[in-house]
mmCIF file of N, CA and C in Angstrom:
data_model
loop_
_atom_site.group_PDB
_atom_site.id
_atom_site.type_symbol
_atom_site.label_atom_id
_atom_site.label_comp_id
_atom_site.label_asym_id
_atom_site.label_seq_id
_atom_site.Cartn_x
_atom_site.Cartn_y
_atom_site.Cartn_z
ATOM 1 N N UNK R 202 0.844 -1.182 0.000
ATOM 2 C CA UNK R 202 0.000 0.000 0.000
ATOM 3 C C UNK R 202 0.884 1.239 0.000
ATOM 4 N N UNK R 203 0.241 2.339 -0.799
ATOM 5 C CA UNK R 203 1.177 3.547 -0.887
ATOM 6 C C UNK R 203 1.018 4.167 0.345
ATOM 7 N N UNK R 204 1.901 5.605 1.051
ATOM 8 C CA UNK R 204 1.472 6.497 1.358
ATOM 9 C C UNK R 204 2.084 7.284 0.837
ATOM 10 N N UNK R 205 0.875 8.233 1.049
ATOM 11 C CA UNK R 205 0.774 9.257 0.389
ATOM 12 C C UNK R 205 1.353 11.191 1.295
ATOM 13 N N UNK R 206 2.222 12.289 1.022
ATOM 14 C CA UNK R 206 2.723 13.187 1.345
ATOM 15 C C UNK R 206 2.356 14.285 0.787
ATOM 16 N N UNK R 207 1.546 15.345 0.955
ATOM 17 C CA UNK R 207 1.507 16.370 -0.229
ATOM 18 C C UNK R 207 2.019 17.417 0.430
ATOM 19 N N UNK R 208 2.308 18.472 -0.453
ATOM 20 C CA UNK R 208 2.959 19.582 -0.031
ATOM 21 C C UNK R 208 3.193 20.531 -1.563
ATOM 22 N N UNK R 209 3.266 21.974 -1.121
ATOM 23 C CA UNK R 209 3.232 23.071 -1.999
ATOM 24 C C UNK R 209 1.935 24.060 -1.662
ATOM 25 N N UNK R 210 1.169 23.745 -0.946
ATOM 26 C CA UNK R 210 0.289 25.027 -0.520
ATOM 27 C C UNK R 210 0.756 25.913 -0.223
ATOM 28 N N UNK R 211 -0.096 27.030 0.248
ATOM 29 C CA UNK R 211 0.361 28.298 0.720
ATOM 30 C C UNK R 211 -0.984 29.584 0.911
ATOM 31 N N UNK R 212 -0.312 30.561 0.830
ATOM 32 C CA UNK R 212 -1.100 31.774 0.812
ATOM 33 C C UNK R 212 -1.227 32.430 -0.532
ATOM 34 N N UNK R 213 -1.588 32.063 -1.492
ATOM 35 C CA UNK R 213 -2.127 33.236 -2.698
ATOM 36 C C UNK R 213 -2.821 34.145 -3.075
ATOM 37 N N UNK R 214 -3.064 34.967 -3.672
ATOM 38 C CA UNK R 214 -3.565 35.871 -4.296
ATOM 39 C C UNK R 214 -4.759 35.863 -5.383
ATOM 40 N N UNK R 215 -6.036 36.406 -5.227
ATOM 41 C CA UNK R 215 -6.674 36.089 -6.564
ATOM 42 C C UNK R 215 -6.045 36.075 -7.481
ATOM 43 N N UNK R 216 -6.647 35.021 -8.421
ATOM 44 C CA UNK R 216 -5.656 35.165 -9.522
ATOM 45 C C UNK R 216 -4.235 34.149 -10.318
ATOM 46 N N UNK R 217 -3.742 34.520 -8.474
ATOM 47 C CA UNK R 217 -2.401 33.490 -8.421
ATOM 48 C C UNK R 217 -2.545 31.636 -9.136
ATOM 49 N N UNK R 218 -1.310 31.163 -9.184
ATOM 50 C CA UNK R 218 -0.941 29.947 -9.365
ATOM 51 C C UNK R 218 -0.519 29.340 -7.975
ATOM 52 N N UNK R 219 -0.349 28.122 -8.025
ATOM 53 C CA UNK R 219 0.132 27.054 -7.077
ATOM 54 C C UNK R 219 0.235 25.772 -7.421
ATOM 55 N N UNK R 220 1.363 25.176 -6.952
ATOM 56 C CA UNK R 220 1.441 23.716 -7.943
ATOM 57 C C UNK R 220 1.283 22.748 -6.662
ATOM 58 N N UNK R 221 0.262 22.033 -6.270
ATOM 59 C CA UNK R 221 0.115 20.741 -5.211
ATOM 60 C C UNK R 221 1.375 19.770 -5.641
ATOM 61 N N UNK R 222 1.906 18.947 -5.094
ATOM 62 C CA UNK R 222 2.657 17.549 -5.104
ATOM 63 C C UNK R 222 1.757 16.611 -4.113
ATOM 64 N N UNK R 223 1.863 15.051 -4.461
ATOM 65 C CA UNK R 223 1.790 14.396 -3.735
ATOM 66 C C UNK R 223 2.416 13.552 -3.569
ATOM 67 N N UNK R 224 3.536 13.248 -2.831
ATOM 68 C CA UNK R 224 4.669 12.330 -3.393
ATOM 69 C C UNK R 224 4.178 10.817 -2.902
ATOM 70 N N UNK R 225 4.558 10.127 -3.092
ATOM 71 C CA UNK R 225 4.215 8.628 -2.935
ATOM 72 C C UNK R 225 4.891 7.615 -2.683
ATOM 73 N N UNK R 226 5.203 6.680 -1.368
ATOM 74 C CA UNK R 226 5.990 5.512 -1.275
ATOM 75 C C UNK R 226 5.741 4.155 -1.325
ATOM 76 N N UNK R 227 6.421 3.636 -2.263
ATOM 77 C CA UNK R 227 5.995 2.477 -2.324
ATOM 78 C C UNK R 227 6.571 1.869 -3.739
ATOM 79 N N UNK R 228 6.827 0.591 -4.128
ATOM 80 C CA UNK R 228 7.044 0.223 -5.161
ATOM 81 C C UNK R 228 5.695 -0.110 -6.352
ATOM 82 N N UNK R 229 4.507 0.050 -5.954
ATOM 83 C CA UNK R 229 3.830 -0.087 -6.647
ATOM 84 C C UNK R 229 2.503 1.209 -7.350
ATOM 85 N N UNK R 230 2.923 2.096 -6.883
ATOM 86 C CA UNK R 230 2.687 3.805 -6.872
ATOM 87 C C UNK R 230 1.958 3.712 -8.948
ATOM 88 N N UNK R 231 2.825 3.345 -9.780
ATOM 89 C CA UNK R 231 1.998 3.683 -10.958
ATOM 90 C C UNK R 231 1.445 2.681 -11.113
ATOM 91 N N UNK R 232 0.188 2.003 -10.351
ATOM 92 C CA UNK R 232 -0.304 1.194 -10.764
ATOM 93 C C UNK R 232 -1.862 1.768 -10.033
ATOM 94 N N UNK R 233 -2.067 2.511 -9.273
ATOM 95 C CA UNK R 233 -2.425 3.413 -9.043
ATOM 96 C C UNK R 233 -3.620 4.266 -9.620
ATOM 97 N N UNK R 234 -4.430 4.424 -9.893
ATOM 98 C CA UNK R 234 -5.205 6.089 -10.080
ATOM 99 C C UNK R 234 -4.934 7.040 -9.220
ATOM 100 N N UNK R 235 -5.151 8.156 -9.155
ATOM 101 C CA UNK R 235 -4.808 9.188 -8.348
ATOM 102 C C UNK R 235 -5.526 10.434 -8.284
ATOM 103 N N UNK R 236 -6.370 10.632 -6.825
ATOM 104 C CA UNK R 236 -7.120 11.898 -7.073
ATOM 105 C C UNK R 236 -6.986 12.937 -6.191
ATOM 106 N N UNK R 237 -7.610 13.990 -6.750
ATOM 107 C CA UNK R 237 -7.285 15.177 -5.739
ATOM 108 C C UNK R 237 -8.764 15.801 -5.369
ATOM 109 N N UNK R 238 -8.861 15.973 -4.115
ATOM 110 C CA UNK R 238 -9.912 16.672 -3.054
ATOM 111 C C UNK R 238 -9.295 17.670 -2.224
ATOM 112 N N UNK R 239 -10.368 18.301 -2.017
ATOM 113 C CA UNK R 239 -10.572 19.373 -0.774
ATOM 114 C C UNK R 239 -11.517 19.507 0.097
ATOM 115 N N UNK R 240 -11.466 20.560 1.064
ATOM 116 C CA UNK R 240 -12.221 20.625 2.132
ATOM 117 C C UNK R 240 -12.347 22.107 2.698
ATOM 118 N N UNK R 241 -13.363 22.368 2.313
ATOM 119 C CA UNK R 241 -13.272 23.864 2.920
ATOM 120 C C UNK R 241 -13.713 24.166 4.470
ATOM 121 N N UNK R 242 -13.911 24.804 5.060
ATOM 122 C CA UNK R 242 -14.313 24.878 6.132
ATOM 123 C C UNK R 242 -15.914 24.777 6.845
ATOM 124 N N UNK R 243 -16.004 23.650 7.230
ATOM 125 C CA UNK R 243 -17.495 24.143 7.461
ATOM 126 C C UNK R 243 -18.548 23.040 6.410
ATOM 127 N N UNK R 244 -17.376 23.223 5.275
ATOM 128 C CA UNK R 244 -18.244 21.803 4.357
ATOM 129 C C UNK R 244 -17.817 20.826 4.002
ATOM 130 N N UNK R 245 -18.063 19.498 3.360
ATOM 131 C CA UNK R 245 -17.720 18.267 3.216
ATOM 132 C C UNK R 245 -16.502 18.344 1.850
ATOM 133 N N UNK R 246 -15.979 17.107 2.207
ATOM 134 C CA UNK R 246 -15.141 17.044 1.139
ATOM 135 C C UNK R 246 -15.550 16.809 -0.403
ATOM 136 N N UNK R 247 -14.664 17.445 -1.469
ATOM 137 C CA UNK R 247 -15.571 17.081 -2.373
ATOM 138 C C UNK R 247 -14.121 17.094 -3.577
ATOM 139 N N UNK R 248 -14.487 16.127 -4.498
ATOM 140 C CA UNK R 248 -13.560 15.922 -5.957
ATOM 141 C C UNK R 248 -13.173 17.353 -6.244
ATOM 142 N N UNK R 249 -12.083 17.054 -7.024
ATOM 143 C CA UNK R 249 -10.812 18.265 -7.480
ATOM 144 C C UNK R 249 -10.785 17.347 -9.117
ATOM 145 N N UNK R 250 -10.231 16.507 -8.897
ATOM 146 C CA UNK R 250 -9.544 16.014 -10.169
ATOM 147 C C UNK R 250 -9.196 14.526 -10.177
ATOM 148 N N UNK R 251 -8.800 13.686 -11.030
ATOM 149 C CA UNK R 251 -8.220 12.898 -11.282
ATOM 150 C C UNK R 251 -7.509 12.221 -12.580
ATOM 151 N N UNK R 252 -6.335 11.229 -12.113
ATOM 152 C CA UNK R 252 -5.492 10.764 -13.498
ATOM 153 C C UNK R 252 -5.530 9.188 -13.288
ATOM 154 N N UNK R 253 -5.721 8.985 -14.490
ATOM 155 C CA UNK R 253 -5.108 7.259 -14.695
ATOM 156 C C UNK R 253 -4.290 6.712 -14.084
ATOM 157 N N UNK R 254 -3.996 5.543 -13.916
ATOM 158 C CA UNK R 254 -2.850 4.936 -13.450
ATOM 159 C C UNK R 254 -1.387 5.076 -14.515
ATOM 160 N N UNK R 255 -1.670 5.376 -15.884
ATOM 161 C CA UNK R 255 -1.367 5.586 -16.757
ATOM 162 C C UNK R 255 -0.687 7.405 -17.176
ATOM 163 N N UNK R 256 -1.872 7.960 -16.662
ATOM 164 C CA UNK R 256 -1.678 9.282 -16.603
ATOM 165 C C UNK R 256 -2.574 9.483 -18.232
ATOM 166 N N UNK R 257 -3.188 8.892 -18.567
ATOM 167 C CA UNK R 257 -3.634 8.684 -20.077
ATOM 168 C C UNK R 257 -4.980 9.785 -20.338
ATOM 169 N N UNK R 258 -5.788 9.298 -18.881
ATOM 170 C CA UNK R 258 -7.215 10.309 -18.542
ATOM 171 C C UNK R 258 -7.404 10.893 -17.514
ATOM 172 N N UNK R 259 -7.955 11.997 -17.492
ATOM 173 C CA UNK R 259 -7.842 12.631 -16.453
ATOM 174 C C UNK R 259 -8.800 13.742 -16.744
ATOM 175 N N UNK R 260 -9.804 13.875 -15.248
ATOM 176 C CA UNK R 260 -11.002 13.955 -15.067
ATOM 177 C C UNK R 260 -11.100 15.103 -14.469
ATOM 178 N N UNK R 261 -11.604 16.581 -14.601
ATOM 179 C CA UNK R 261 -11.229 17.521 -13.254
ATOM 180 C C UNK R 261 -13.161 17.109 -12.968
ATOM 181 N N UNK R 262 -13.095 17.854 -12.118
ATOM 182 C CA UNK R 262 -15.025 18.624 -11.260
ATOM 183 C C UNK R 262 -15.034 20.237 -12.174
ATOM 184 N N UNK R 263 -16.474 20.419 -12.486
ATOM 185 C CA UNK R 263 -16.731 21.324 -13.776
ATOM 186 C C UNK R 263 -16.138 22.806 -12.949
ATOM 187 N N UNK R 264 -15.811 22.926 -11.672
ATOM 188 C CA UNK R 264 -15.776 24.054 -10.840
ATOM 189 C C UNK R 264 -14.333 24.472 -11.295
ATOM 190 N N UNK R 265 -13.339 23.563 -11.818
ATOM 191 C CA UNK R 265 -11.770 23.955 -11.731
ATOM 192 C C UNK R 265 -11.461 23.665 -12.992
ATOM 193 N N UNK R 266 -12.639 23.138 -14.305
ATOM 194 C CA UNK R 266 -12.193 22.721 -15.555
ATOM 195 C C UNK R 266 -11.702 24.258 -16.550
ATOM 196 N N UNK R 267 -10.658 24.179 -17.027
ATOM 197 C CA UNK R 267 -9.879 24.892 -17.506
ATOM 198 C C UNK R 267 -8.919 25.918 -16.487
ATOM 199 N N UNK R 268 -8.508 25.282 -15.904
ATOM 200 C CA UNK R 268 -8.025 26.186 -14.628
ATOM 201 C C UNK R 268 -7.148 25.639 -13.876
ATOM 202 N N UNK R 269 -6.954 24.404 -13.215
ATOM 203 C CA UNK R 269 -6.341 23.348 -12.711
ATOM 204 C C UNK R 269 -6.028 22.303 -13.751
ATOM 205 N N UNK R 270 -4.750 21.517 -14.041
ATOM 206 C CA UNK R 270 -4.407 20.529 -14.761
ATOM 207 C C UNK R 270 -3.708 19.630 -13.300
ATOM 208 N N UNK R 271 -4.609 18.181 -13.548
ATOM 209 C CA UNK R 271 -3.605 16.874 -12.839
ATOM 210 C C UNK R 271 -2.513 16.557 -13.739
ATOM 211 N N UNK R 272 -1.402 15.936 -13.297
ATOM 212 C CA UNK R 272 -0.760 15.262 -14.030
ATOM 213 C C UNK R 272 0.293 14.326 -13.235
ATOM 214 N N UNK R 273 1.194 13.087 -13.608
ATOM 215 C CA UNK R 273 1.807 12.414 -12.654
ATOM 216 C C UNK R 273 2.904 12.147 -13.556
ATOM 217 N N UNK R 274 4.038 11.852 -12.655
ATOM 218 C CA UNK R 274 5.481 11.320 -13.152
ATOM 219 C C UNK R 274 5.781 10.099 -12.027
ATOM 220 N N UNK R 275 5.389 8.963 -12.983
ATOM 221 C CA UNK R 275 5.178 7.944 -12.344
ATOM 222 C C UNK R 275 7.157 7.229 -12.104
ATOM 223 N N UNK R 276 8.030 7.911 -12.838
ATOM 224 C CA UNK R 276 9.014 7.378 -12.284
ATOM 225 C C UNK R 276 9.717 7.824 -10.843
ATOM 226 N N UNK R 277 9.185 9.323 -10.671
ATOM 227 C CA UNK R 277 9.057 10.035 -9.183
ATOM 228 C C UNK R 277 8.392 10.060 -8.171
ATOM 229 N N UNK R 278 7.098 9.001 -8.528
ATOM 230 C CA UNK R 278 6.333 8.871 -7.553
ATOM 231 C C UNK R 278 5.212 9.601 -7.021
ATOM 232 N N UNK R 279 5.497 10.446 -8.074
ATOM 233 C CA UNK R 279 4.639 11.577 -7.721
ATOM 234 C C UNK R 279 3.357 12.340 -9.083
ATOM 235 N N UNK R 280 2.261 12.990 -8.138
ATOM 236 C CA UNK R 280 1.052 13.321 -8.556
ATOM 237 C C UNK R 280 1.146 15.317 -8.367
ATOM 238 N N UNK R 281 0.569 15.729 -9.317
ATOM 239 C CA UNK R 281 0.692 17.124 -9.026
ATOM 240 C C UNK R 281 -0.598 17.466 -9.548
ATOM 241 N N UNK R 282 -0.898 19.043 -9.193
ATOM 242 C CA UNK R 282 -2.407 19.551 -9.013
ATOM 243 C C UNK R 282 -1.440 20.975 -9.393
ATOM 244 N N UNK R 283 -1.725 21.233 -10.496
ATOM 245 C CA UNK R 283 -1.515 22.547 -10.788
ATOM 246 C C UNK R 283 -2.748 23.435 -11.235
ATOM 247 N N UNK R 284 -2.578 24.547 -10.502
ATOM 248 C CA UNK R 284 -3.494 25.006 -9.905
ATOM 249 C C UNK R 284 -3.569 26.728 -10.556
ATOM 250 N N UNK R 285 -4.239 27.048 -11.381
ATOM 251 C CA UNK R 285 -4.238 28.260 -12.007
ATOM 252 C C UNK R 285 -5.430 29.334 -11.802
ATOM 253 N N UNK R 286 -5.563 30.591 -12.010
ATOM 254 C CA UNK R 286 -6.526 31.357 -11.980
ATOM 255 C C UNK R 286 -7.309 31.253 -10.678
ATOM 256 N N UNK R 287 -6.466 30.995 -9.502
ATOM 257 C CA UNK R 287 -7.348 30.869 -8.003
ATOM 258 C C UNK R 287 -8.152 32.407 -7.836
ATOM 259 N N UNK R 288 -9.191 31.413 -7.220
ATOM 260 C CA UNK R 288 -10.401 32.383 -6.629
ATOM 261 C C UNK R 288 -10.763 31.982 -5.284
ATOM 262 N N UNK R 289 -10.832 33.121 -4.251
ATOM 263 C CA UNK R 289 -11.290 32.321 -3.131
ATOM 264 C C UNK R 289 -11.826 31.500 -2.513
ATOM 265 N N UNK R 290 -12.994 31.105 -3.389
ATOM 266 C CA UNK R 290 -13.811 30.124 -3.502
ATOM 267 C C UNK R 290 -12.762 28.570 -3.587
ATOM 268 N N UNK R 291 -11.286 28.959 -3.684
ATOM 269 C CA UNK R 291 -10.502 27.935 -3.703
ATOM 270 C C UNK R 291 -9.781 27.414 -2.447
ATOM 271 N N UNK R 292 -10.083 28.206 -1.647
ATOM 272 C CA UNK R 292 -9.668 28.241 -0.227
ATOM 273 C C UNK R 292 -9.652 26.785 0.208
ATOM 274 N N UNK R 293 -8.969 25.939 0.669
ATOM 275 C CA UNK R 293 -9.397 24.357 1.263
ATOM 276 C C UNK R 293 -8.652 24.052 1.668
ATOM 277 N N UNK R 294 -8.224 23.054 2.619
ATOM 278 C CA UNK R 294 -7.245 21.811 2.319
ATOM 279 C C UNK R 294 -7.157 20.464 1.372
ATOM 280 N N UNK R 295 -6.103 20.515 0.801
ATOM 281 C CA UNK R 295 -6.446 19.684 -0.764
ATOM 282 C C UNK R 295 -5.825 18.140 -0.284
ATOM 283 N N UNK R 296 -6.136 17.533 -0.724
ATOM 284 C CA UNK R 296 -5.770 15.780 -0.332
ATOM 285 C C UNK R 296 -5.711 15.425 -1.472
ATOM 286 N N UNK R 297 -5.168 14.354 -1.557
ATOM 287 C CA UNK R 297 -4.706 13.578 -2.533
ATOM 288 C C UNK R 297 -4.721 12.073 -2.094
ATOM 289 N N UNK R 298 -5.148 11.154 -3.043
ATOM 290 C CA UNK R 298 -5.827 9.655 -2.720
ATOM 291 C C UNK R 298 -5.102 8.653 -3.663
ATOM 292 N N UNK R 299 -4.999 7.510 -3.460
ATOM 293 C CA UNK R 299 -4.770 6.646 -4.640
ATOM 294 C C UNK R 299 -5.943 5.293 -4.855
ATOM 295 N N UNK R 300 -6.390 4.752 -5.412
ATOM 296 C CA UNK R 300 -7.293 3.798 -6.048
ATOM 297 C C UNK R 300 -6.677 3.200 -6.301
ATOM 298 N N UNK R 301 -7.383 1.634 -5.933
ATOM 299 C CA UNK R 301 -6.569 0.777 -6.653
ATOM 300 C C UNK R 301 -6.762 0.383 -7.975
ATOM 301 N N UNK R 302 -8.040 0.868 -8.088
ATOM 302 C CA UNK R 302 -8.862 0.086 -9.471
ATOM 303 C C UNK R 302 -10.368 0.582 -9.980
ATOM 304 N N UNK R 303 -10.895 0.461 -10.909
ATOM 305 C CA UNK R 303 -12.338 1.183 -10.788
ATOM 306 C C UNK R 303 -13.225 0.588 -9.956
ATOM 307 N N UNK R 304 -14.066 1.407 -9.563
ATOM 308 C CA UNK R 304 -15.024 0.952 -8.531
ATOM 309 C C UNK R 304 -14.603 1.052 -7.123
ATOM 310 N N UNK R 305 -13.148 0.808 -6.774
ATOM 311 C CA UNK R 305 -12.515 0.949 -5.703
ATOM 312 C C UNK R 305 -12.744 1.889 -5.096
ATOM 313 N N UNK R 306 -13.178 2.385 -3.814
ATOM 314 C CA UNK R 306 -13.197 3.542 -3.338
ATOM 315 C C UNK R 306 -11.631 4.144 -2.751
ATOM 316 N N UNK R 307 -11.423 5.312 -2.977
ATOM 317 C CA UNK R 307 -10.037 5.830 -2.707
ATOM 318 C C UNK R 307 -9.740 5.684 -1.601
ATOM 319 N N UNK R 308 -8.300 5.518 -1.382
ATOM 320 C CA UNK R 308 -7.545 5.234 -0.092
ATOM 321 C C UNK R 308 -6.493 4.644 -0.348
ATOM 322 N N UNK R 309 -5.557 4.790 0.069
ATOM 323 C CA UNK R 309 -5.120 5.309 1.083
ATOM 324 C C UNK R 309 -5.130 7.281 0.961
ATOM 325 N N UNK R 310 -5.103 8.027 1.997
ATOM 326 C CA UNK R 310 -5.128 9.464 1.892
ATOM 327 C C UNK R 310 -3.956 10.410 2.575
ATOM 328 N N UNK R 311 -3.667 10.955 2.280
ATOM 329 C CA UNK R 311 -2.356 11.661 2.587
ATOM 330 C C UNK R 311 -3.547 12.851 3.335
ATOM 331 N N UNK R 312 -2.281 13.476 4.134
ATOM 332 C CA UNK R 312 -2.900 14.535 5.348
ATOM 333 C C UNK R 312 -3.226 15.420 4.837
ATOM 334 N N UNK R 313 -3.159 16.060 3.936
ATOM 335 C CA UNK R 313 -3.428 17.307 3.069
ATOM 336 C C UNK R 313 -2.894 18.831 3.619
ATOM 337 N N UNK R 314 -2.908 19.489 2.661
ATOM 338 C CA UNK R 314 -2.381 20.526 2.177
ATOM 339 C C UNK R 314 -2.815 21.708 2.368
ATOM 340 N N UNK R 315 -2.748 22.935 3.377
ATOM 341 C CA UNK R 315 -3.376 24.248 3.291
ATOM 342 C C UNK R 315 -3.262 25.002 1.811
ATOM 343 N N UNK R 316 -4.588 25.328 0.836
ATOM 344 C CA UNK R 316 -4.441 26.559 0.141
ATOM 345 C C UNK R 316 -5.448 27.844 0.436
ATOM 346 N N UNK R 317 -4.832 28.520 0.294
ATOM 347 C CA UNK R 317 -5.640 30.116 1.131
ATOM 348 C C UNK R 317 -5.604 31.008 0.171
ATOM 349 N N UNK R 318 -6.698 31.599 -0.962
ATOM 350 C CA UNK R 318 -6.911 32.717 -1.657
ATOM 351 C C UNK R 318 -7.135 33.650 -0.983
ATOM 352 N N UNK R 319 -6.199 34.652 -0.818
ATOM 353 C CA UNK R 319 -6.929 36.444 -0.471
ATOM 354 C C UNK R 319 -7.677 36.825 -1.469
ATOM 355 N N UNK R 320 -8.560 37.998 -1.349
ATOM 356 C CA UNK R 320 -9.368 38.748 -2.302
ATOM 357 C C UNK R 320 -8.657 39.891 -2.558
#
């Protein structure tokens, strides 16, 4: 089983960029799907994005489509959430999951990540 590490949040700016990582241990990491969530305060968690095990497809939520790109470098282990045109409404802590397979429900989950839009 992987676990999972993310890191690259911060404090931004409307507007601003930010690139998530989620790094990953384990020898079996690209075999994998890989998704990204958040959590804002006050409300439930909810889908960001996701990539293939492959990195082939990849799925955002209609709220971040053209704006956020997933993508993974499966010889590094790692999953990224690049993150463009933030709006406060982006405010969360972002997590990152791996699947084993379709239908699988995600898990294992890494601790996640502060991102904070000012206005």
């Amino acid at each position: 089983q992987v676990q999972l590490v993310e890191s690259g949040g911060g404090l931004v700016q409307t507007g601003g960029s930010l690139r998530l990582s989620c790094a990953a241990s384990g020898r079996t990491f690209s075999t994998y799907a890989m998704g990204w969530f958040r959590q804002a305060p006050g409300k439930e968690r909810e889908f960001v994005a996701r990539i293939t095990w492959s990195g082939g497809n990849t799925y955002y939520a209609d709220f971040v489509k053209g704006r956020f790109t997933v993508a993974r470098d499966n010889a590094k282990n790692t999953v990224y959430l690049q993150m463009n045109s933030l709006k406060p409404d982006d405010t969360a802590v972002y997590y990152c999951a791996a699947r084993a397979g379709p239908g699988i429900p995600f898990g294992p989950w890494g601790q996640g990540t502060q991102v904070t839009v000012s206005s």
